[in-house]
């Protein structure tokens, strides 16, 4: 078989099926939670994105999530989010805390939702019973957590390729900040959920909680954060076989 023929097999279904069968996906298989929420850019609050989080709990107090722009097979991987407990957030250096946002309002508003498999009743036509009951332990915990979210693909302005520097994303902390009503409606219809119903239900069981003052610092500074590329001298490799002088 010549090289051109070999190369042509790479994207074929038989080759991908064989590769999948012989490959381990241990980190991916550890994902056990799908959350859907909305993010906005730290430096531009007119830009909102639907964000599907696929999360692994490394510990009870530290979760890591891969973020896609949808829950479909062709979804684009647009970022990551680290979620920590109040205890871990309190231990962070002051300089680090400026990158972190709270989840309190995101949870109370109903914007953040646990997504159910389409085979589960209530997932595609909202009945309320299954997903609302199943998500309550998670919602009670997430209510008091903090997130650091970095998007590497600005799909809203660059849908074809992940261009530009990464972006710090933030969450909503109150009314009148977005996302646009039509975006919420589209998400609810697509996922078979009801944001307003979740808001009312959660008000009946979520405890009072005061967000840490060091989170959501944009509320006090009135400024967002951007990451800008800066060229610096690199430290060369100086191990065995090094050709550096």
PDB file of C-alpha atoms in Angstrom:
ATOM      1  CA  UNK A   1       0.000   0.000   0.000  1.00  0.00           C
ATOM      2  CA  UNK A   2       1.502   3.327  -1.040  1.00  0.00           C
ATOM      3  CA  UNK A   3       1.608   6.374   1.225  1.00  0.00           C
ATOM      4  CA  UNK A   4      -1.191   8.213  -0.572  1.00  0.00           C
ATOM      5  CA  UNK A   5      -3.528   5.264  -0.021  1.00  0.00           C
ATOM      6  CA  UNK A   6      -2.497   5.016   3.623  1.00  0.00           C
ATOM      7  CA  UNK A   7      -3.107   8.734   4.124  1.00  0.00           C
ATOM      8  CA  UNK A   8      -6.552   8.475   2.537  1.00  0.00           C
ATOM      9  CA  UNK A   9      -7.608   5.987   5.219  1.00  0.00           C
ATOM     10  CA  UNK A  10      -6.984   8.386   8.086  1.00  0.00           C
ATOM     11  CA  UNK A  11     -10.421  10.049   8.072  1.00  0.00           C
ATOM     12  CA  UNK A  12     -12.374   6.977   6.983  1.00  0.00           C
ATOM     13  CA  UNK A  13     -15.015   5.495   9.280  1.00  0.00           C
ATOM     14  CA  UNK A  14     -13.369   2.028   9.406  1.00  0.00           C
ATOM     15  CA  UNK A  15     -10.038   3.549  10.439  1.00  0.00           C
ATOM     16  CA  UNK A  16     -11.645   5.741  13.110  1.00  0.00           C
ATOM     17  CA  UNK A  17     -13.633   2.782  14.448  1.00  0.00           C
ATOM     18  CA  UNK A  18     -10.491   0.659  14.669  1.00  0.00           C
ATOM     19  CA  UNK A  19      -8.535   3.473  16.311  1.00  0.00           C
ATOM     20  CA  UNK A  20     -11.302   3.994  18.846  1.00  0.00           C
ATOM     21  CA  UNK A  21     -11.335   0.289  19.701  1.00  0.00           C
ATOM     22  CA  UNK A  22      -7.592   0.169  20.374  1.00  0.00           C
ATOM     23  CA  UNK A  23      -7.287   3.493  22.216  1.00  0.00           C
ATOM     24  CA  UNK A  24      -7.880   4.222  25.891  1.00  0.00           C
ATOM     25  CA  UNK A  25      -9.881   7.301  26.889  1.00  0.00           C
ATOM     26  CA  UNK A  26      -9.412   7.202  30.650  1.00  0.00           C
ATOM     27  CA  UNK A  27      -9.555  10.973  31.296  1.00  0.00           C
ATOM     28  CA  UNK A  28     -12.575  11.318  28.994  1.00  0.00           C
ATOM     29  CA  UNK A  29     -14.326   8.321  30.529  1.00  0.00           C
ATOM     30  CA  UNK A  30     -13.980   9.953  33.952  1.00  0.00           C
ATOM     31  CA  UNK A  31     -16.383  12.709  32.850  1.00  0.00           C
ATOM     32  CA  UNK A  32     -19.692  12.139  34.597  1.00  0.00           C
ATOM     33  CA  UNK A  33     -21.553  15.436  34.504  1.00  0.00           C
ATOM     34  CA  UNK A  34     -22.981  17.672  31.776  1.00  0.00           C
ATOM     35  CA  UNK A  35     -23.854  21.235  32.751  1.00  0.00           C
ATOM     36  CA  UNK A  36     -25.194  23.887  30.408  1.00  0.00           C
ATOM     37  CA  UNK A  37     -24.790  27.587  31.166  1.00  0.00           C
ATOM     38  CA  UNK A  38     -24.036  30.891  29.480  1.00  0.00           C
ATOM     39  CA  UNK A  39     -20.755  32.795  29.517  1.00  0.00           C
ATOM     40  CA  UNK A  40     -19.891  36.385  28.705  1.00  0.00           C
ATOM     41  CA  UNK A  41     -16.533  37.897  27.848  1.00  0.00           C
ATOM     42  CA  UNK A  42     -14.746  39.688  30.676  1.00  0.00           C
ATOM     43  CA  UNK A  43     -13.920  42.646  28.429  1.00  0.00           C
ATOM     44  CA  UNK A  44     -17.144  42.738  26.362  1.00  0.00           C
ATOM     45  CA  UNK A  45     -20.508  42.167  28.050  1.00  0.00           C
ATOM     46  CA  UNK A  46     -22.390  42.372  24.756  1.00  0.00           C
ATOM     47  CA  UNK A  47     -21.060  38.949  23.737  1.00  0.00           C
ATOM     48  CA  UNK A  48     -22.738  35.871  25.223  1.00  0.00           C
ATOM     49  CA  UNK A  49     -22.166  32.185  24.510  1.00  0.00           C
ATOM     50  CA  UNK A  50     -23.999  28.975  25.306  1.00  0.00           C
ATOM     51  CA  UNK A  51     -21.497  26.721  27.050  1.00  0.00           C
ATOM     52  CA  UNK A  52     -21.770  22.964  27.560  1.00  0.00           C
ATOM     53  CA  UNK A  53     -19.532  21.779  30.387  1.00  0.00           C
ATOM     54  CA  UNK A  54     -18.430  18.149  30.611  1.00  0.00           C
ATOM     55  CA  UNK A  55     -16.988  17.782  34.092  1.00  0.00           C
ATOM     56  CA  UNK A  56     -14.822  15.460  36.133  1.00  0.00           C
ATOM     57  CA  UNK A  57     -14.605  15.755  39.912  1.00  0.00           C
ATOM     58  CA  UNK A  58     -10.943  15.256  40.803  1.00  0.00           C
ATOM     59  CA  UNK A  59     -11.883  15.773  44.458  1.00  0.00           C
ATOM     60  CA  UNK A  60     -15.007  16.890  46.307  1.00  0.00           C
ATOM     61  CA  UNK A  61     -13.619  20.420  46.240  1.00  0.00           C
ATOM     62  CA  UNK A  62     -12.063  20.611  42.779  1.00  0.00           C
ATOM     63  CA  UNK A  63     -13.782  19.974  39.447  1.00  0.00           C
ATOM     64  CA  UNK A  64     -12.457  20.385  35.924  1.00  0.00           C
ATOM     65  CA  UNK A  65     -14.658  20.874  32.871  1.00  0.00           C
ATOM     66  CA  UNK A  66     -14.160  20.748  29.120  1.00  0.00           C
ATOM     67  CA  UNK A  67     -16.409  23.291  27.397  1.00  0.00           C
ATOM     68  CA  UNK A  68     -18.080  22.846  24.007  1.00  0.00           C
ATOM     69  CA  UNK A  69     -20.418  25.153  22.096  1.00  0.00           C
ATOM     70  CA  UNK A  70     -23.102  22.447  21.874  1.00  0.00           C
ATOM     71  CA  UNK A  71     -23.836  18.876  22.885  1.00  0.00           C
ATOM     72  CA  UNK A  72     -23.676  17.523  19.337  1.00  0.00           C
ATOM     73  CA  UNK A  73     -21.034  15.171  17.841  1.00  0.00           C
ATOM     74  CA  UNK A  74     -19.576  18.054  15.809  1.00  0.00           C
ATOM     75  CA  UNK A  75     -19.391  20.406  18.813  1.00  0.00           C
ATOM     76  CA  UNK A  76     -16.417  22.748  18.951  1.00  0.00           C
ATOM     77  CA  UNK A  77     -14.128  22.606  21.963  1.00  0.00           C
ATOM     78  CA  UNK A  78     -14.063  26.252  23.027  1.00  0.00           C
ATOM     79  CA  UNK A  79     -12.556  26.306  26.500  1.00  0.00           C
ATOM     80  CA  UNK A  80     -12.095  24.965  30.005  1.00  0.00           C
ATOM     81  CA  UNK A  81     -13.374  25.791  33.464  1.00  0.00           C
ATOM     82  CA  UNK A  82     -11.964  24.931  36.870  1.00  0.00           C
ATOM     83  CA  UNK A  83     -14.490  24.909  39.707  1.00  0.00           C
ATOM     84  CA  UNK A  84     -13.402  25.089  43.338  1.00  0.00           C
ATOM     85  CA  UNK A  85     -15.039  25.083  46.730  1.00  0.00           C
ATOM     86  CA  UNK A  86     -15.324  28.129  48.931  1.00  0.00           C
ATOM     87  CA  UNK A  87     -12.498  26.723  51.060  1.00  0.00           C
ATOM     88  CA  UNK A  88     -10.087  26.509  48.126  1.00  0.00           C
ATOM     89  CA  UNK A  89     -11.127  29.920  46.819  1.00  0.00           C
ATOM     90  CA  UNK A  90     -10.359  31.460  50.207  1.00  0.00           C
ATOM     91  CA  UNK A  91      -6.849  29.974  50.056  1.00  0.00           C
ATOM     92  CA  UNK A  92      -5.978  31.534  46.683  1.00  0.00           C
ATOM     93  CA  UNK A  93      -3.499  34.440  46.490  1.00  0.00           C
ATOM     94  CA  UNK A  94      -5.162  37.841  46.169  1.00  0.00           C
ATOM     95  CA  UNK A  95      -3.698  38.342  42.681  1.00  0.00           C
ATOM     96  CA  UNK A  96      -5.166  35.023  41.527  1.00  0.00           C
ATOM     97  CA  UNK A  97      -8.686  35.745  42.774  1.00  0.00           C
ATOM     98  CA  UNK A  98      -9.276  38.396  40.119  1.00  0.00           C
ATOM     99  CA  UNK A  99      -9.676  35.619  37.533  1.00  0.00           C
ATOM    100  CA  UNK A 100     -12.475  33.864  39.430  1.00  0.00           C
ATOM    101  CA  UNK A 101     -16.239  34.318  39.351  1.00  0.00           C
ATOM    102  CA  UNK A 102     -19.048  33.160  41.617  1.00  0.00           C
ATOM    103  CA  UNK A 103     -21.829  30.769  40.634  1.00  0.00           C
ATOM    104  CA  UNK A 104     -24.500  31.966  43.077  1.00  0.00           C
ATOM    105  CA  UNK A 105     -26.667  33.971  40.680  1.00  0.00           C
ATOM    106  CA  UNK A 106     -25.969  31.615  37.787  1.00  0.00           C
ATOM    107  CA  UNK A 107     -27.553  28.861  39.873  1.00  0.00           C
ATOM    108  CA  UNK A 108     -30.382  30.882  41.428  1.00  0.00           C
ATOM    109  CA  UNK A 109     -31.443  32.320  38.057  1.00  0.00           C
ATOM    110  CA  UNK A 110     -31.813  28.881  36.491  1.00  0.00           C
ATOM    111  CA  UNK A 111     -29.257  29.735  33.808  1.00  0.00           C
ATOM    112  CA  UNK A 112     -26.976  26.887  34.878  1.00  0.00           C
ATOM    113  CA  UNK A 113     -28.650  23.517  34.392  1.00  0.00           C
ATOM    114  CA  UNK A 114     -27.730  19.877  34.541  1.00  0.00           C
ATOM    115  CA  UNK A 115     -28.480  18.255  31.203  1.00  0.00           C
ATOM    116  CA  UNK A 116     -30.086  14.824  30.982  1.00  0.00           C
ATOM    117  CA  UNK A 117     -29.627  12.124  28.381  1.00  0.00           C
ATOM    118  CA  UNK A 118     -32.310  12.252  25.689  1.00  0.00           C
ATOM    119  CA  UNK A 119     -33.451   8.797  26.814  1.00  0.00           C
ATOM    120  CA  UNK A 120     -34.319  10.158  30.252  1.00  0.00           C
ATOM    121  CA  UNK A 121     -37.927  11.352  30.604  1.00  0.00           C
ATOM    122  CA  UNK A 122     -38.076  15.119  30.790  1.00  0.00           C
ATOM    123  CA  UNK A 123     -34.910  15.697  28.814  1.00  0.00           C
ATOM    124  CA  UNK A 124     -36.438  16.704  25.505  1.00  0.00           C
ATOM    125  CA  UNK A 125     -39.977  17.571  26.557  1.00  0.00           C
ATOM    126  CA  UNK A 126     -39.943  19.154  29.970  1.00  0.00           C
ATOM    127  CA  UNK A 127     -41.780  17.254  32.703  1.00  0.00           C
ATOM    128  CA  UNK A 128     -39.668  18.634  35.545  1.00  0.00           C
ATOM    129  CA  UNK A 129     -39.618  15.544  37.722  1.00  0.00           C
ATOM    130  CA  UNK A 130     -36.474  13.722  36.617  1.00  0.00           C
ATOM    131  CA  UNK A 131     -33.966  16.480  35.952  1.00  0.00           C
ATOM    132  CA  UNK A 132     -35.160  18.788  38.725  1.00  0.00           C
ATOM    133  CA  UNK A 133     -34.801  16.093  41.373  1.00  0.00           C
ATOM    134  CA  UNK A 134     -31.599  14.598  39.966  1.00  0.00           C
ATOM    135  CA  UNK A 135     -29.767  17.910  39.773  1.00  0.00           C
ATOM    136  CA  UNK A 136     -30.530  19.174  43.292  1.00  0.00           C
ATOM    137  CA  UNK A 137     -27.468  17.658  45.044  1.00  0.00           C
ATOM    138  CA  UNK A 138     -25.236  19.174  42.349  1.00  0.00           C
ATOM    139  CA  UNK A 139     -27.016  22.529  42.411  1.00  0.00           C
ATOM    140  CA  UNK A 140     -26.687  22.792  46.195  1.00  0.00           C
ATOM    141  CA  UNK A 141     -22.927  22.313  45.897  1.00  0.00           C
ATOM    142  CA  UNK A 142     -22.303  24.469  42.817  1.00  0.00           C
ATOM    143  CA  UNK A 143     -24.259  27.315  44.436  1.00  0.00           C
ATOM    144  CA  UNK A 144     -21.291  27.958  46.750  1.00  0.00           C
ATOM    145  CA  UNK A 145     -18.451  27.348  44.291  1.00  0.00           C
ATOM    146  CA  UNK A 146     -16.197  29.589  42.210  1.00  0.00           C
ATOM    147  CA  UNK A 147     -14.995  29.191  38.639  1.00  0.00           C
ATOM    148  CA  UNK A 148     -12.043  30.184  36.492  1.00  0.00           C
ATOM    149  CA  UNK A 149     -13.049  29.996  32.842  1.00  0.00           C
ATOM    150  CA  UNK A 150     -10.800  30.429  29.814  1.00  0.00           C
ATOM    151  CA  UNK A 151     -12.140  30.233  26.269  1.00  0.00           C
ATOM    152  CA  UNK A 152      -9.622  29.507  23.531  1.00  0.00           C
ATOM    153  CA  UNK A 153     -12.038  29.699  20.590  1.00  0.00           C
ATOM    154  CA  UNK A 154     -14.195  32.839  20.129  1.00  0.00           C
ATOM    155  CA  UNK A 155     -16.802  31.027  18.037  1.00  0.00           C
ATOM    156  CA  UNK A 156     -19.129  34.029  18.010  1.00  0.00           C
ATOM    157  CA  UNK A 157     -16.736  36.060  15.839  1.00  0.00           C
ATOM    158  CA  UNK A 158     -14.452  33.331  14.459  1.00  0.00           C
ATOM    159  CA  UNK A 159     -16.647  30.289  13.791  1.00  0.00           C
ATOM    160  CA  UNK A 160     -14.214  28.433  11.532  1.00  0.00           C
ATOM    161  CA  UNK A 161     -10.904  28.591  13.397  1.00  0.00           C
ATOM    162  CA  UNK A 162      -9.748  29.350  16.979  1.00  0.00           C
ATOM    163  CA  UNK A 163      -8.076  32.676  16.247  1.00  0.00           C
ATOM    164  CA  UNK A 164      -6.564  35.178  18.657  1.00  0.00           C
ATOM    165  CA  UNK A 165      -5.513  35.030  22.302  1.00  0.00           C
ATOM    166  CA  UNK A 166      -7.530  33.184  24.947  1.00  0.00           C
ATOM    167  CA  UNK A 167     -10.313  35.055  26.715  1.00  0.00           C
ATOM    168  CA  UNK A 168     -11.278  35.214  30.359  1.00  0.00           C
ATOM    169  CA  UNK A 169     -15.000  34.580  30.731  1.00  0.00           C
ATOM    170  CA  UNK A 170     -17.254  35.599  33.601  1.00  0.00           C
ATOM    171  CA  UNK A 171     -20.691  34.703  34.902  1.00  0.00           C
ATOM    172  CA  UNK A 172     -23.776  36.766  35.613  1.00  0.00           C
ATOM    173  CA  UNK A 173     -24.235  38.207  39.088  1.00  0.00           C
ATOM    174  CA  UNK A 174     -27.632  39.892  38.817  1.00  0.00           C
ATOM    175  CA  UNK A 175     -30.563  40.959  36.680  1.00  0.00           C
ATOM    176  CA  UNK A 176     -30.067  43.015  33.542  1.00  0.00           C
ATOM    177  CA  UNK A 177     -26.672  41.586  32.580  1.00  0.00           C
ATOM    178  CA  UNK A 178     -27.864  39.057  30.004  1.00  0.00           C
ATOM    179  CA  UNK A 179     -27.936  36.669  28.359  1.00  0.00           C
ATOM    180  CA  UNK A 180     -30.490  37.893  25.797  1.00  0.00           C
ATOM    181  CA  UNK A 181     -33.970  36.396  26.350  1.00  0.00           C
ATOM    182  CA  UNK A 182     -33.979  34.853  22.878  1.00  0.00           C
ATOM    183  CA  UNK A 183     -30.784  32.937  23.703  1.00  0.00           C
ATOM    184  CA  UNK A 184     -32.333  31.524  26.869  1.00  0.00           C
ATOM    185  CA  UNK A 185     -35.509  30.599  24.995  1.00  0.00           C
ATOM    186  CA  UNK A 186     -33.567  28.844  22.229  1.00  0.00           C
ATOM    187  CA  UNK A 187     -31.539  26.852  24.764  1.00  0.00           C
ATOM    188  CA  UNK A 188     -34.634  25.823  26.702  1.00  0.00           C
ATOM    189  CA  UNK A 189     -36.508  24.707  23.592  1.00  0.00           C
ATOM    190  CA  UNK A 190     -33.524  22.775  22.289  1.00  0.00           C
ATOM    191  CA  UNK A 191     -32.764  21.048  25.588  1.00  0.00           C
ATOM    192  CA  UNK A 192     -36.328  20.615  26.810  1.00  0.00           C
ATOM    193  CA  UNK A 193     -35.816  22.777  29.895  1.00  0.00           C
ATOM    194  CA  UNK A 194     -37.619  25.686  31.550  1.00  0.00           C
ATOM    195  CA  UNK A 195     -35.310  28.299  33.066  1.00  0.00           C
ATOM    196  CA  UNK A 196     -38.076  30.239  34.809  1.00  0.00           C
ATOM    197  CA  UNK A 197     -39.509  27.082  36.371  1.00  0.00           C
ATOM    198  CA  UNK A 198     -36.067  26.136  37.651  1.00  0.00           C
ATOM    199  CA  UNK A 199     -35.621  29.615  39.117  1.00  0.00           C
ATOM    200  CA  UNK A 200     -38.851  29.263  41.099  1.00  0.00           C
ATOM    201  CA  UNK A 201     -38.097  25.729  42.251  1.00  0.00           C
ATOM    202  CA  UNK A 202     -34.562  26.559  43.372  1.00  0.00           C
ATOM    203  CA  UNK A 203     -35.817  29.511  45.403  1.00  0.00           C
ATOM    204  CA  UNK A 204     -37.716  26.962  47.503  1.00  0.00           C
ATOM    205  CA  UNK A 205     -34.680  24.922  48.541  1.00  0.00           C
ATOM    206  CA  UNK A 206     -31.456  26.914  48.072  1.00  0.00           C
ATOM    207  CA  UNK A 207     -30.144  28.428  51.328  1.00  0.00           C
ATOM    208  CA  UNK A 208     -29.091  32.042  51.701  1.00  0.00           C
ATOM    209  CA  UNK A 209     -25.497  32.537  50.630  1.00  0.00           C
ATOM    210  CA  UNK A 210     -23.213  35.557  50.541  1.00  0.00           C
ATOM    211  CA  UNK A 211     -20.596  35.539  47.798  1.00  0.00           C
ATOM    212  CA  UNK A 212     -16.993  36.103  48.809  1.00  0.00           C
ATOM    213  CA  UNK A 213     -16.098  39.770  48.334  1.00  0.00           C
ATOM    214  CA  UNK A 214     -12.924  38.920  46.400  1.00  0.00           C
ATOM    215  CA  UNK A 215     -14.829  37.161  43.592  1.00  0.00           C
ATOM    216  CA  UNK A 216     -16.346  38.935  40.566  1.00  0.00           C
ATOM    217  CA  UNK A 217     -13.897  41.807  40.953  1.00  0.00           C
ATOM    218  CA  UNK A 218     -15.162  43.515  37.802  1.00  0.00           C
ATOM    219  CA  UNK A 219     -18.180  44.614  39.849  1.00  0.00           C
ATOM    220  CA  UNK A 220     -15.910  46.840  41.938  1.00  0.00           C
ATOM    221  CA  UNK A 221     -13.299  47.870  39.361  1.00  0.00           C
ATOM    222  CA  UNK A 222     -15.596  48.316  36.379  1.00  0.00           C
ATOM    223  CA  UNK A 223     -12.881  46.708  34.258  1.00  0.00           C
ATOM    224  CA  UNK A 224     -12.434  43.432  32.411  1.00  0.00           C
ATOM    225  CA  UNK A 225      -9.272  41.400  31.909  1.00  0.00           C
ATOM    226  CA  UNK A 226      -7.648  40.571  28.574  1.00  0.00           C
ATOM    227  CA  UNK A 227      -4.682  38.332  27.807  1.00  0.00           C
ATOM    228  CA  UNK A 228      -2.160  39.937  25.481  1.00  0.00           C
ATOM    229  CA  UNK A 229       0.757  38.163  23.813  1.00  0.00           C
ATOM    230  CA  UNK A 230       4.171  39.371  24.929  1.00  0.00           C
ATOM    231  CA  UNK A 231       7.477  38.214  23.493  1.00  0.00           C
ATOM    232  CA  UNK A 232      10.111  37.347  26.098  1.00  0.00           C
ATOM    233  CA  UNK A 233      13.489  35.586  25.966  1.00  0.00           C
ATOM    234  CA  UNK A 234      12.919  31.857  26.324  1.00  0.00           C
ATOM    235  CA  UNK A 235      14.930  29.579  28.587  1.00  0.00           C
ATOM    236  CA  UNK A 236      16.711  27.090  26.298  1.00  0.00           C
ATOM    237  CA  UNK A 237      16.981  23.370  26.890  1.00  0.00           C
ATOM    238  CA  UNK A 238      20.319  22.559  28.535  1.00  0.00           C
ATOM    239  CA  UNK A 239      19.955  18.830  29.174  1.00  0.00           C
ATOM    240  CA  UNK A 240      21.696  15.857  27.531  1.00  0.00           C
ATOM    241  CA  UNK A 241      22.350  16.418  23.839  1.00  0.00           C
ATOM    242  CA  UNK A 242      21.786  20.147  24.112  1.00  0.00           C
ATOM    243  CA  UNK A 243      23.258  22.237  21.314  1.00  0.00           C
ATOM    244  CA  UNK A 244      22.728  25.480  23.229  1.00  0.00           C
ATOM    245  CA  UNK A 245      25.826  27.430  24.146  1.00  0.00           C
TER     246      UNK A 245
END
